Coordinates of C-alpha atoms in Angstrom, one line a residue:
M16 CA 62.0 125.8 106.2
A17 CA 63.3 129.1 105.0
T18 CA 65.3 129.5 101.9
S19 CA 68.0 131.2 103.8
D20 CA 68.5 128.1 105.8
R21 CA 69.3 126.0 102.7
M22 CA 72.3 125.3 100.7
A23 CA 72.0 123.8 97.2
N24 CA 74.5 121.1 96.5
G25 CA 73.9 118.6 93.8
A26 CA 70.4 117.3 93.1
A27 CA 69.1 117.7 96.6
V28 CA 68.9 120.7 98.9
V29 CA 70.9 120.2 102.1
V30 CA 69.5 122.1 105.1
D31 CA 72.1 123.6 107.4
A32 CA 70.8 121.8 110.4
N33 CA 72.5 120.2 113.4
A34 CA 72.0 116.5 114.1
E35 CA 71.9 116.1 117.9
A36 CA 73.9 112.9 118.7
F37 CA 74.6 111.8 122.2
A38 CA 77.3 110.0 124.3
A39 CA 76.7 106.3 124.5
R40 CA 78.5 103.1 125.7
Y41 CA 79.3 100.3 123.3
A42 CA 80.5 96.7 123.2
R43 CA 82.1 95.0 120.2
L44 CA 81.6 91.2 119.7
L45 CA 83.3 89.1 117.2
I46 CA 81.1 86.3 116.0
T47 CA 82.3 83.2 114.0
A48 CA 80.7 80.0 112.8
A49 CA 81.5 77.0 110.7
D50 CA 80.1 78.5 107.5
E51 CA 78.2 81.5 106.2
H52 CA 74.8 79.8 106.9
W53 CA 75.3 79.4 110.6
L54 CA 77.1 82.7 110.9
A55 CA 74.0 84.4 109.4
A56 CA 71.8 82.5 111.8
A57 CA 73.8 83.5 114.8
V58 CA 74.1 87.2 113.9
T59 CA 70.5 87.6 112.8
S60 CA 69.2 86.2 116.0
L61 CA 71.7 88.1 118.2
C62 CA 70.8 91.4 116.6
G63 CA 67.0 90.9 116.5
Y64 CA 64.8 93.5 118.1
G65 CA 67.7 95.9 118.6
A66 CA 66.7 99.0 116.6
S67 CA 66.3 101.7 119.3
V68 CA 67.0 102.2 123.0
I69 CA 63.6 103.8 123.2
G70 CA 62.1 100.3 123.5
C71 CA 64.9 97.8 123.1
D72 CA 67.6 96.7 125.5
C73 CA 70.3 98.0 123.2
E74 CA 70.9 99.2 119.6
I75 CA 72.8 96.4 117.9
A76 CA 73.8 95.5 114.3
V77 CA 76.6 94.2 112.3
E78 CA 79.6 96.5 111.9
R79 CA 81.2 94.6 109.1
S80 CA 81.9 91.1 107.8
L81 CA 85.2 89.5 108.7
A82 CA 87.3 87.2 106.5
A83 CA 88.6 84.0 108.0
D84 CA 92.1 85.5 108.4
E85 CA 90.6 88.4 110.5
T86 CA 89.0 86.2 113.1
P87 CA 90.5 84.6 116.2
D88 CA 89.6 81.0 115.1
G89 CA 90.2 81.3 111.4
R90 CA 86.5 80.9 110.5
P91 CA 84.0 83.2 108.7
G92 CA 82.9 86.0 111.0
A93 CA 81.3 89.3 111.7
A94 CA 81.9 92.2 114.0
V95 CA 78.8 93.3 115.9
L96 CA 78.4 96.6 117.8
A97 CA 75.9 97.1 120.6
F98 CA 75.1 100.6 122.1
G99 CA 73.3 101.6 125.2
F100 CA 73.2 104.5 127.7
R101 CA 74.9 102.8 130.7
A102 CA 77.7 100.2 130.8
E103 CA 76.0 98.0 133.4
A104 CA 72.7 97.8 131.5
L105 CA 74.5 97.3 128.1
G106 CA 76.6 94.4 129.5
K107 CA 73.5 92.7 130.9
A108 CA 71.8 93.1 127.5
V109 CA 74.6 91.6 125.4
A110 CA 75.1 88.7 127.8
N111 CA 71.4 87.9 127.9
R112 CA 71.2 88.1 124.1
A113 CA 74.2 85.8 123.8
G114 CA 72.7 83.3 126.2
Q115 CA 69.5 83.1 124.1
T116 CA 71.2 83.1 120.6
L117 CA 74.9 82.4 120.5
L118 CA 74.8 79.7 123.2
T119 CA 72.1 77.9 121.3
C120 CA 73.3 78.4 117.7
P121 CA 75.1 75.5 116.1
T122 CA 78.9 76.1 115.7
A123 CA 78.7 79.7 116.8
A124 CA 81.6 81.3 118.8
V125 CA 82.0 84.7 120.3
F126 CA 85.1 86.8 121.2
D127 CA 85.6 90.1 122.9
G128 CA 86.2 92.8 120.3
L129 CA 87.5 95.3 122.9
P130 CA 90.0 93.3 124.9
E131 CA 92.1 96.3 125.9
A132 CA 89.1 98.3 127.3
K133 CA 89.5 99.2 130.9
D134 CA 85.8 99.2 131.6
R135 CA 84.5 95.6 131.7
A136 CA 81.1 93.9 131.8
P137 CA 80.3 90.4 132.9
F138 CA 79.7 88.0 130.0
G139 CA 80.9 84.5 130.5
N140 CA 80.8 85.2 134.2
Y141 CA 77.0 85.3 133.7
L142 CA 76.6 82.6 131.0
R143 CA 78.7 80.1 132.9
Y144 CA 75.8 79.2 135.2
F145 CA 74.2 77.3 132.4
G146 CA 77.0 74.8 132.8
D147 CA 75.3 73.7 136.1
G148 CA 78.6 73.1 137.8
Y149 CA 80.3 71.4 134.9
E150 CA 81.8 74.7 133.5
R151 CA 85.5 75.4 133.8
R152 CA 87.5 78.5 133.7
D153 CA 90.9 79.1 132.0
G154 CA 92.1 82.6 132.5
N155 CA 89.5 85.0 131.0
T156 CA 87.5 82.2 129.3
W157 CA 84.7 80.1 130.6
T158 CA 84.0 76.8 128.8
L159 CA 80.6 75.0 129.1
P160 CA 79.6 71.5 127.9
V161 CA 76.8 71.5 125.3
M162 CA 75.3 68.6 123.3
E163 CA 77.4 69.7 120.3
G164 CA 80.6 69.4 122.5
E165 CA 81.8 72.5 124.2
V166 CA 81.4 76.3 123.8
S167 CA 83.6 79.0 125.3
F168 CA 82.8 82.6 126.3
P169 CA 85.1 85.5 127.5
A170 CA 84.5 86.0 131.2
T171 CA 84.0 89.8 130.6
V172 CA 83.8 92.0 127.5
G173 CA 85.1 95.5 127.1
V174 CA 82.8 98.6 127.1
G175 CA 83.9 101.7 125.3
H176 CA 82.7 105.3 125.1
G177 CA 81.0 106.0 121.8
V178 CA 78.5 108.4 120.1
A179 CA 75.0 107.4 119.0
G180 CA 72.1 109.1 117.2
G181 CA 73.7 110.8 114.2
V182 CA 70.5 111.4 112.1
L183 CA 69.7 112.4 108.5
L184 CA 66.2 112.9 107.3
L185 CA 65.7 112.2 103.6
C186 CA 62.7 114.1 102.1
G187 CA 61.3 112.8 98.8
R188 CA 58.4 113.6 96.6
D189 CA 57.1 110.1 97.0
Q190 CA 57.9 106.8 98.6
A191 CA 59.9 105.4 95.7
E192 CA 62.2 108.4 95.5
A193 CA 62.8 108.6 99.2
L194 CA 63.2 104.9 99.7
A195 CA 65.8 104.6 96.9
A196 CA 67.8 107.4 98.5
A197 CA 67.5 105.8 101.9
R198 CA 68.8 102.5 100.6
R199 CA 71.7 104.1 98.9
A200 CA 72.6 105.9 102.1
A201 CA 72.3 102.7 104.2
D202 CA 74.4 100.8 101.7
A203 CA 77.1 103.5 101.8
V204 CA 77.5 103.1 105.6
R205 CA 77.2 99.3 105.8
D206 CA 80.9 98.3 105.5
L207 CA 82.4 101.4 107.1
P208 CA 84.5 100.6 110.2
G209 CA 83.3 101.6 113.7
V210 CA 79.6 102.3 112.9
I211 CA 76.2 100.7 112.6
T212 CA 72.8 101.7 111.3
P213 CA 70.6 99.8 113.7
F214 CA 67.1 100.1 112.2
P215 CA 65.7 97.5 109.8
G216 CA 67.8 97.6 106.6
G217 CA 69.5 100.6 108.0
V218 CA 66.4 102.8 107.6
C219 CA 63.7 104.1 109.9
R220 CA 60.3 105.3 108.8
S221 CA 59.0 106.3 112.2
G222 CA 61.3 109.1 113.3
S223 CA 60.7 110.2 116.8
K224 CA 61.0 113.3 119.0
V225 CA 61.8 113.7 122.7
G226 CA 58.8 113.4 124.9
S227 CA 55.1 112.9 124.3
R228 CA 51.7 114.2 125.3
Y229 CA 51.3 110.8 127.0
K230 CA 53.3 111.0 130.2
R231 CA 54.5 107.4 130.3
L232 CA 56.3 107.8 126.9
V233 CA 59.8 109.2 126.6
A234 CA 59.5 109.6 122.8
S235 CA 56.8 109.7 120.2
T236 CA 56.2 110.4 116.5
N237 CA 58.0 113.5 115.2
E238 CA 54.9 115.1 113.7
A239 CA 56.8 118.0 112.1
Y240 CA 58.2 115.5 109.6
C241 CA 55.0 113.5 108.9
P242 CA 53.7 114.4 105.5
T243 CA 50.0 113.6 106.3
L244 CA 50.1 116.1 109.1
K245 CA 51.6 119.1 107.3
D246 CA 48.3 121.0 107.3
E247 CA 47.7 120.3 111.0
V248 CA 51.0 121.1 112.6
E249 CA 54.0 123.4 112.3
T250 CA 55.6 121.3 109.6
Q251 CA 59.3 121.4 108.9
L252 CA 58.9 119.7 105.5
P253 CA 59.7 121.4 102.2
A254 CA 56.7 121.9 99.8
G255 CA 55.9 118.8 97.8
T256 CA 57.3 116.3 100.3
G257 CA 55.3 113.0 100.2
C258 CA 57.6 110.7 102.2
V259 CA 60.5 111.0 104.7
Y260 CA 63.0 108.3 105.8
E261 CA 65.5 108.6 108.6
I262 CA 69.1 107.3 108.7
V263 CA 70.5 106.8 112.2
V264 CA 74.2 106.2 112.8
D265 CA 75.9 104.9 116.0
G266 CA 79.6 104.8 116.2
V267 CA 82.7 104.2 118.3
D268 CA 83.5 107.9 118.3
E269 CA 82.3 111.2 116.8
A270 CA 84.8 111.0 113.9
A271 CA 83.4 107.6 112.9
V272 CA 79.8 108.9 113.1
R273 CA 80.7 112.0 111.0
A274 CA 82.4 109.9 108.4
A275 CA 79.4 107.6 108.1
M276 CA 76.9 110.5 107.9
R277 CA 79.0 112.1 105.2
A278 CA 79.0 108.9 103.2
A279 CA 75.3 108.5 103.7
L280 CA 74.6 112.1 102.7
Q281 CA 76.6 112.0 99.5
A282 CA 75.0 108.7 98.5
A283 CA 71.5 110.1 99.1
M284 CA 72.2 113.2 97.1
A285 CA 72.9 111.2 94.0
G286 CA 69.2 111.0 93.2
D287 CA 66.4 113.5 93.0
L288 CA 65.5 114.1 96.6
L289 CA 63.8 117.4 97.6
A290 CA 65.9 117.9 100.7
I291 CA 68.2 116.4 103.3
T292 CA 67.9 117.7 106.8
A293 CA 68.2 116.7 110.5
P294 CA 65.6 117.0 113.3
S295 CA 66.0 119.5 116.0
Y296 CA 65.3 118.7 119.7
G297 CA 66.4 121.9 121.2
G298 CA 69.4 120.2 122.8
K299 CA 67.2 117.8 124.7
L300 CA 68.5 114.6 123.0
G301 CA 72.3 115.1 123.0
K302 CA 75.2 117.5 123.2
V303 CA 77.1 116.3 120.2
A304 CA 76.1 118.7 117.5
I305 CA 76.9 117.6 113.9
A306 CA 76.2 120.4 111.4
L307 CA 75.2 119.0 108.0
S308 CA 77.1 121.9 106.4
E309 CA 80.3 120.4 107.8
L310 CA 79.6 117.1 106.0
L311 CA 79.4 118.5 102.5

């Protein structure tokens, strides 16, 4: 990492690198429940195992909490965003997740968060079969009998065009320093509209690169940013780095991703990090280049 490639700004050095985000499809679900306990149960199960499209069916997380006066049924709620590469596969993923988690969760309800979207994916049209012939349709809504009473699902959900994979790498002298910065960054993004940070707690410790020496893998560990390998590989880490964490942002458009990355970067810089940078994949990951210098 050459000095000429750096720009000092605040406590941390911000490397003038380009994050390689990529075009993605997304769905937005509005989840409600009788109270915060059952809302948390519904959302937690719906979003489980949804960190990365490398191995998961979609990248999914809570966009933001919704007050009762913001939800269709006047109950506590949350907006959830789910991202994938293709509309068809994404629709199948969210419908399957809903069938396993929202159909089963006491008091949970789900509504389409993109009702005006032209592109649609089957949702209730898929889940209705659980009604075993006792389901009924009213317009764009399927209602199924369950032991609690009834539950309704939109027949289809909208699928929009978004941007995924806006990445920041936070380089610290040790784990405590890097982790504190990563948590500040994730917290800064948490309630912003139109974005999610899908990894656990909004932070990823196992940043990946495109490809692998093992042919069956599409991605593998990004050794250039692994501190224990800095004497074995062509490292991209500044001297003294002992720990690196990654912040990944998915959003409904490029503007939303840029705004979230800016908020995360500014929050991370409030501490004593060595550097903040972004991984380079030589254009192999995505064509949406977000220069960190433009976020300062």
